[in-house]
Amino acid sequence: MEVPQVAGKAKTDSSPLVAAARMSDVAYERILEGLFDRRVPAGAFISQNELSAIVDVPVAPLRDALRVLEAEGILTIHPRSGIQFIRPGLELTRATYQFRSIIERAAVRVFAEQGDEAVMNALEIRHSRLLRRIERDGLGKEQLEEMDALEGELHGAVIAALRNPLIDSTYRRMHNYLRLLRLDRKITTPIMVRTLKEHLDILEACGTRNADTAEAKLQAHFQAAMQRSLGLV
């Protein structure tokens, strides 16, 4: 009889901890959502209580989430003063694309040599279809949403080729920086067309199992994307 009592007690004692952990996860996601949907402006300086009200999360789990986001470089906590969110700019853009280049140049070589051909073909078909729709009809909400999905799926497939959970988790955090950089980016039909064609160049090289060309096309894509992010093209 004693064993079930101990087991039951352990379960009861751990449940508040589990609930707190889940709330901090909720706070983490809501803070990022608030940043990406502009309820919390990039570069803003805000108090914990103000942020708690915006994202509708109690202060205690909010603090746990803020510590994680500070470690990830999204914000800085100023004791007894407030929270300052990172502001996109030249340095963040340079650092983000440098990181992507280091990781994905190695990954795309593996993807080109070992990647699933069916995945490559499916991505190439969807990119080609979207390109034709945009050239015919211009940009709309559906096209933008499909482009976001393709962006994540292509680069996600490239990263997944490394089969490295440490890189996977780090790359997911880096994706938050990318979303920040894109907040003020102007999207036009010519920009979207160029991006899709750059993706297709990468996929074509991967489809022919040409790792050298795939790496070169990826690097060219990142250089062009960084220039677009900075408003240079």
mmCIF file of C-alpha atoms in Angstrom:
data_model
loop_
_atom_site.group_PDB
_atom_site.id
_atom_site.type_symbol
_atom_site.label_atom_id
_atom_site.label_comp_id
_atom_site.label_asym_id
_atom_site.label_seq_id
_atom_site.Cartn_x
_atom_site.Cartn_y
_atom_site.Cartn_z
ATOM 1 C CA MET A 1 0.000 0.000 0.000
ATOM 2 C CA GLU A 2 2.901 2.327 0.640
ATOM 3 C CA VAL A 3 4.199 2.228 -2.917
ATOM 4 C CA PRO A 4 1.009 3.566 -4.544
ATOM 5 C CA GLN A 5 0.875 6.346 -1.934
ATOM 6 C CA VAL A 6 4.425 7.443 -2.709
ATOM 7 C CA ALA A 7 3.786 7.303 -6.454
ATOM 8 C CA GLY A 8 0.620 9.325 -6.082
ATOM 9 C CA LYS A 9 2.353 11.901 -3.912
ATOM 10 C CA ALA A 10 5.154 12.318 -6.414
ATOM 11 C CA LYS A 11 2.668 12.913 -9.189
ATOM 12 C CA THR A 12 0.797 15.513 -7.142
ATOM 13 C CA ASP A 13 3.979 17.328 -6.112
ATOM 14 C CA SER A 14 5.299 17.539 -9.666
ATOM 15 C CA SER A 15 2.131 18.861 -11.273
ATOM 16 C CA PRO A 16 2.599 22.526 -10.193
ATOM 17 C CA LEU A 17 6.125 22.423 -11.617
ATOM 18 C CA VAL A 18 4.858 21.003 -14.889
ATOM 19 C CA ALA A 19 2.133 23.633 -15.051
ATOM 20 C CA ALA A 20 4.676 26.407 -14.393
ATOM 21 C CA ALA A 21 6.933 25.070 -17.123
ATOM 22 C CA ARG A 22 4.040 24.989 -19.563
ATOM 23 C CA MET A 23 3.071 28.553 -18.681
ATOM 24 C CA SER A 24 6.622 29.761 -19.297
ATOM 25 C CA ASP A 25 6.502 28.035 -22.698
ATOM 26 C CA VAL A 26 3.217 29.800 -23.424
ATOM 27 C CA ALA A 27 4.767 33.102 -22.344
ATOM 28 C CA TYR A 28 7.770 32.500 -24.606
ATOM 29 C CA GLU A 29 5.565 31.897 -27.651
ATOM 30 C CA ARG A 30 3.246 34.803 -26.903
ATOM 31 C CA ILE A 31 6.109 37.262 -26.481
ATOM 32 C CA LEU A 32 7.479 36.269 -29.874
ATOM 33 C CA GLU A 33 3.998 36.446 -31.415
ATOM 34 C CA GLY A 34 3.566 39.930 -29.955
ATOM 35 C CA LEU A 35 6.879 40.972 -31.464
ATOM 36 C CA PHE A 36 6.172 39.487 -34.889
ATOM 37 C CA ASP A 37 2.630 40.874 -35.145
ATOM 38 C CA ARG A 38 3.917 44.298 -34.005
ATOM 39 C CA ARG A 39 1.945 44.555 -30.769
ATOM 40 C CA VAL A 40 5.408 44.871 -29.240
ATOM 41 C CA PRO A 41 7.458 47.116 -31.552
ATOM 42 C CA ALA A 42 10.987 45.988 -32.399
ATOM 43 C CA GLY A 43 13.435 48.023 -30.325
ATOM 44 C CA ALA A 44 10.735 48.886 -27.777
ATOM 45 C CA PHE A 45 11.542 49.538 -24.108
ATOM 46 C CA ILE A 46 8.728 48.206 -21.960
ATOM 47 C CA SER A 47 8.025 47.208 -18.358
ATOM 48 C CA GLN A 48 7.294 43.636 -17.293
ATOM 49 C CA ASN A 49 3.790 44.610 -16.206
ATOM 50 C CA GLU A 50 3.058 46.250 -19.561
ATOM 51 C CA LEU A 51 4.339 43.217 -21.429
ATOM 52 C CA SER A 52 2.353 40.893 -19.155
ATOM 53 C CA ALA A 53 -0.829 42.766 -20.074
ATOM 54 C CA ILE A 54 -0.036 42.740 -23.806
ATOM 55 C CA VAL A 55 0.604 38.992 -24.024
ATOM 56 C CA ASP A 56 -1.915 38.074 -21.297
ATOM 57 C CA VAL A 57 0.486 35.985 -19.207
ATOM 58 C CA PRO A 58 1.163 36.312 -15.444
ATOM 59 C CA VAL A 59 4.408 37.993 -14.435
ATOM 60 C CA ALA A 60 6.009 34.895 -12.853
ATOM 61 C CA PRO A 61 6.102 32.674 -15.981
ATOM 62 C CA LEU A 62 6.767 35.804 -18.041
ATOM 63 C CA ARG A 63 10.040 36.299 -16.153
ATOM 64 C CA ASP A 64 11.116 32.733 -16.912
ATOM 65 C CA ALA A 65 10.416 33.271 -20.609
ATOM 66 C CA LEU A 66 12.237 36.605 -20.618
ATOM 67 C CA ARG A 67 15.393 34.990 -19.249
ATOM 68 C CA VAL A 68 15.326 32.458 -22.094
ATOM 69 C CA LEU A 69 14.747 35.160 -24.702
ATOM 70 C CA GLU A 70 17.572 37.244 -23.247
ATOM 71 C CA ALA A 71 19.918 34.250 -23.541
ATOM 72 C CA GLU A 72 18.808 33.927 -27.187
ATOM 73 C CA GLY A 73 19.597 37.589 -27.856
ATOM 74 C CA ILE A 74 16.039 38.735 -28.546
ATOM 75 C CA LEU A 75 15.939 41.220 -25.682
ATOM 76 C CA THR A 76 17.866 42.709 -22.775
ATOM 77 C CA ILE A 77 16.502 42.805 -19.225
ATOM 78 C CA HIS A 78 17.373 45.985 -17.328
ATOM 79 C CA PRO A 79 16.806 45.365 -13.575
ATOM 80 C CA ARG A 80 14.277 47.738 -11.980
ATOM 81 C CA SER A 81 13.955 49.487 -15.312
ATOM 82 C CA GLY A 82 12.357 47.358 -18.032
ATOM 83 C CA ILE A 83 12.912 45.174 -21.070
ATOM 84 C CA GLN A 84 14.466 46.321 -24.314
ATOM 85 C CA PHE A 85 13.808 44.319 -27.459
ATOM 86 C CA ILE A 86 16.419 43.998 -30.161
ATOM 87 C CA ARG A 87 16.108 46.329 -33.130
ATOM 88 C CA PRO A 88 16.857 44.923 -36.593
ATOM 89 C CA GLY A 89 19.748 46.612 -38.333
ATOM 90 C CA LEU A 90 22.963 46.142 -40.267
ATOM 91 C CA GLU A 91 24.784 44.175 -37.569
ATOM 92 C CA LEU A 92 21.926 41.750 -36.923
ATOM 93 C CA THR A 93 21.445 41.253 -40.662
ATOM 94 C CA ARG A 94 25.129 40.558 -41.224
ATOM 95 C CA ALA A 95 25.370 38.170 -38.270
ATOM 96 C CA THR A 96 22.217 36.278 -39.226
ATOM 97 C CA TYR A 97 23.236 35.656 -42.814
ATOM 98 C CA GLN A 98 26.797 34.817 -41.801
ATOM 99 C CA PHE A 99 25.436 32.149 -39.468
ATOM 100 C CA ARG A 100 23.070 30.801 -42.123
ATOM 101 C CA SER A 101 25.864 30.650 -44.664
ATOM 102 C CA ILE A 102 28.222 28.742 -42.362
ATOM 103 C CA ILE A 103 25.599 26.138 -41.481
ATOM 104 C CA GLU A 104 23.668 25.785 -44.720
ATOM 105 C CA ARG A 105 26.630 25.637 -47.081
ATOM 106 C CA ALA A 106 27.677 22.424 -45.379
ATOM 107 C CA ALA A 107 24.088 21.202 -45.151
ATOM 108 C CA VAL A 108 23.202 21.809 -48.793
ATOM 109 C CA ARG A 109 26.121 19.673 -49.919
ATOM 110 C CA VAL A 110 24.744 16.771 -47.895
ATOM 111 C CA PHE A 111 21.230 17.478 -49.158
ATOM 112 C CA ALA A 112 22.447 17.504 -52.767
ATOM 113 C CA GLU A 113 24.299 14.227 -52.382
ATOM 114 C CA GLN A 114 21.946 12.337 -50.064
ATOM 115 C CA GLY A 115 18.624 14.186 -49.969
ATOM 116 C CA ASP A 116 15.306 12.555 -50.809
ATOM 117 C CA GLU A 117 14.616 13.017 -54.507
ATOM 118 C CA ALA A 118 10.865 13.013 -53.911
ATOM 119 C CA VAL A 119 11.229 15.941 -51.487
ATOM 120 C CA MET A 120 13.322 17.872 -54.013
ATOM 121 C CA ASN A 121 10.836 17.223 -56.811
ATOM 122 C CA ALA A 122 7.845 18.226 -54.710
ATOM 123 C CA LEU A 123 9.533 21.469 -53.669
ATOM 124 C CA GLU A 124 10.526 22.233 -57.254
ATOM 125 C CA ILE A 125 6.954 21.692 -58.486
ATOM 126 C CA ARG A 126 5.470 23.940 -55.796
ATOM 127 C CA HIS A 127 8.041 26.671 -56.440
ATOM 128 C CA SER A 128 7.356 26.558 -60.175
ATOM 129 C CA ARG A 129 3.595 26.707 -59.670
ATOM 130 C CA LEU A 130 3.879 29.662 -57.307
ATOM 131 C CA LEU A 131 6.226 31.458 -59.684
ATOM 132 C CA ARG A 132 3.708 31.112 -62.523
ATOM 133 C CA ARG A 133 0.845 32.323 -60.300
ATOM 134 C CA ILE A 134 2.767 35.405 -59.197
ATOM 135 C CA GLU A 135 3.887 36.254 -62.719
ATOM 136 C CA ARG A 136 0.266 35.887 -63.878
ATOM 137 C CA ASP A 137 -1.724 37.341 -60.968
ATOM 138 C CA GLY A 138 0.738 39.321 -58.867
ATOM 139 C CA LEU A 139 1.065 39.085 -55.088
ATOM 140 C CA GLY A 140 -1.772 38.309 -52.700
ATOM 141 C CA LYS A 141 -2.201 36.893 -49.229
ATOM 142 C CA GLU A 142 -2.268 33.285 -50.443
ATOM 143 C CA GLN A 143 0.900 33.728 -52.462
ATOM 144 C CA LEU A 144 2.719 35.301 -49.516
ATOM 145 C CA GLU A 145 1.620 32.503 -47.210
ATOM 146 C CA GLU A 146 2.737 29.862 -49.697
ATOM 147 C CA MET A 147 6.091 31.604 -50.085
ATOM 148 C CA ASP A 148 6.586 31.609 -46.308
ATOM 149 C CA ALA A 149 5.783 27.899 -46.229
ATOM 150 C CA LEU A 150 8.176 27.116 -49.085
ATOM 151 C CA GLU A 151 10.935 29.170 -47.499
ATOM 152 C CA GLY A 152 10.639 27.180 -44.288
ATOM 153 C CA GLU A 153 10.321 23.809 -46.017
ATOM 154 C CA LEU A 154 13.262 24.267 -48.379
ATOM 155 C CA HIS A 155 15.731 25.523 -45.815
ATOM 156 C CA GLY A 156 14.310 23.141 -43.230
ATOM 157 C CA ALA A 157 14.935 20.187 -45.550
ATOM 158 C CA VAL A 158 18.487 21.372 -46.159
ATOM 159 C CA ILE A 159 19.217 21.666 -42.429
ATOM 160 C CA ALA A 160 17.520 18.333 -41.676
ATOM 161 C CA ALA A 161 19.978 16.621 -44.041
ATOM 162 C CA LEU A 162 22.693 17.049 -41.402
ATOM 163 C CA ARG A 163 20.692 14.972 -38.896
ATOM 164 C CA ASN A 164 22.113 17.036 -36.037
ATOM 165 C CA PRO A 165 19.680 17.921 -33.215
ATOM 166 C CA LEU A 166 22.011 20.621 -31.852
ATOM 167 C CA ILE A 167 22.031 22.400 -35.199
ATOM 168 C CA ASP A 168 18.257 21.906 -35.543
ATOM 169 C CA SER A 169 17.535 23.654 -32.226
ATOM 170 C CA THR A 170 20.028 26.453 -32.869
ATOM 171 C CA TYR A 171 18.646 27.042 -36.358
ATOM 172 C CA ARG A 172 15.099 27.307 -34.994
ATOM 173 C CA ARG A 173 16.243 30.104 -32.694
ATOM 174 C CA MET A 174 18.030 31.801 -35.571
ATOM 175 C CA HIS A 175 14.739 31.746 -37.479
ATOM 176 C CA ASN A 176 13.403 34.256 -34.942
ATOM 177 C CA TYR A 177 16.080 36.714 -36.084
ATOM 178 C CA LEU A 178 15.029 36.171 -39.680
ATOM 179 C CA ARG A 179 11.430 36.970 -38.848
ATOM 180 C CA LEU A 180 12.582 40.148 -37.120
ATOM 181 C CA LEU A 181 14.598 41.202 -40.151
ATOM 182 C CA ARG A 182 11.565 40.686 -42.379
ATOM 183 C CA LEU A 183 9.207 42.841 -40.319
ATOM 184 C CA ASP A 184 10.026 46.019 -42.227
ATOM 185 C CA ARG A 185 10.983 44.389 -45.511
ATOM 186 C CA LYS A 186 8.958 45.519 -48.504
ATOM 187 C CA ILE A 187 7.774 42.565 -50.602
ATOM 188 C CA THR A 188 7.078 43.220 -54.276
ATOM 189 C CA THR A 189 6.400 40.970 -57.247
ATOM 190 C CA PRO A 190 9.927 41.372 -58.726
ATOM 191 C CA ILE A 191 11.541 40.570 -55.364
ATOM 192 C CA MET A 192 9.390 37.482 -54.916
ATOM 193 C CA VAL A 193 10.099 36.309 -58.460
ATOM 194 C CA ARG A 194 13.859 36.649 -57.939
ATOM 195 C CA THR A 195 13.674 34.760 -54.662
ATOM 196 C CA LEU A 196 11.710 31.897 -56.190
ATOM 197 C CA LYS A 197 14.146 31.635 -59.104
ATOM 198 C CA GLU A 198 17.069 31.522 -56.670
ATOM 199 C CA HIS A 199 15.351 28.684 -54.805
ATOM 200 C CA LEU A 200 14.760 26.844 -58.078
ATOM 201 C CA ASP A 201 18.436 27.195 -58.979
ATOM 202 C CA ILE A 202 19.344 25.537 -55.676
ATOM 203 C CA LEU A 203 16.817 22.754 -56.193
ATOM 204 C CA GLU A 204 17.972 22.133 -59.757
ATOM 205 C CA ALA A 205 21.571 21.721 -58.571
ATOM 206 C CA CYS A 206 20.467 19.395 -55.786
ATOM 207 C CA GLY A 207 18.321 17.407 -58.219
ATOM 208 C CA THR A 208 21.366 16.711 -60.390
ATOM 209 C CA ARG A 209 23.376 15.767 -57.261
ATOM 210 C CA ASN A 210 25.861 18.551 -57.932
ATOM 211 C CA ALA A 211 27.048 19.582 -54.476
ATOM 212 C CA ASP A 212 29.491 22.252 -55.714
ATOM 213 C CA THR A 213 26.842 24.037 -57.768
ATOM 214 C CA ALA A 214 24.255 23.688 -54.984
ATOM 215 C CA GLU A 215 26.627 25.358 -52.533
ATOM 216 C CA ALA A 216 27.436 28.148 -54.994
ATOM 217 C CA LYS A 217 23.743 28.783 -55.739
ATOM 218 C CA LEU A 218 22.897 28.832 -52.042
ATOM 219 C CA GLN A 219 25.659 31.329 -51.321
ATOM 220 C CA ALA A 220 24.493 33.550 -54.171
ATOM 221 C CA HIS A 221 20.944 33.352 -52.783
ATOM 222 C CA PHE A 222 22.088 34.437 -49.317
ATOM 223 C CA GLN A 223 24.110 37.340 -50.689
ATOM 224 C CA ALA A 224 21.122 38.552 -52.685
ATOM 225 C CA ALA A 225 18.740 38.013 -49.727
ATOM 226 C CA MET A 226 21.002 40.016 -47.425
ATOM 227 C CA GLN A 227 21.108 42.873 -49.916
ATOM 228 C CA ARG A 228 17.315 42.771 -50.202
ATOM 229 C CA SER A 229 17.020 42.811 -46.414
ATOM 230 C CA LEU A 230 19.211 45.917 -46.276
ATOM 231 C CA GLY A 231 17.197 47.558 -49.051
ATOM 232 C CA LEU A 232 20.174 47.648 -51.424
ATOM 233 C CA VAL A 233 18.335 45.940 -54.307
#
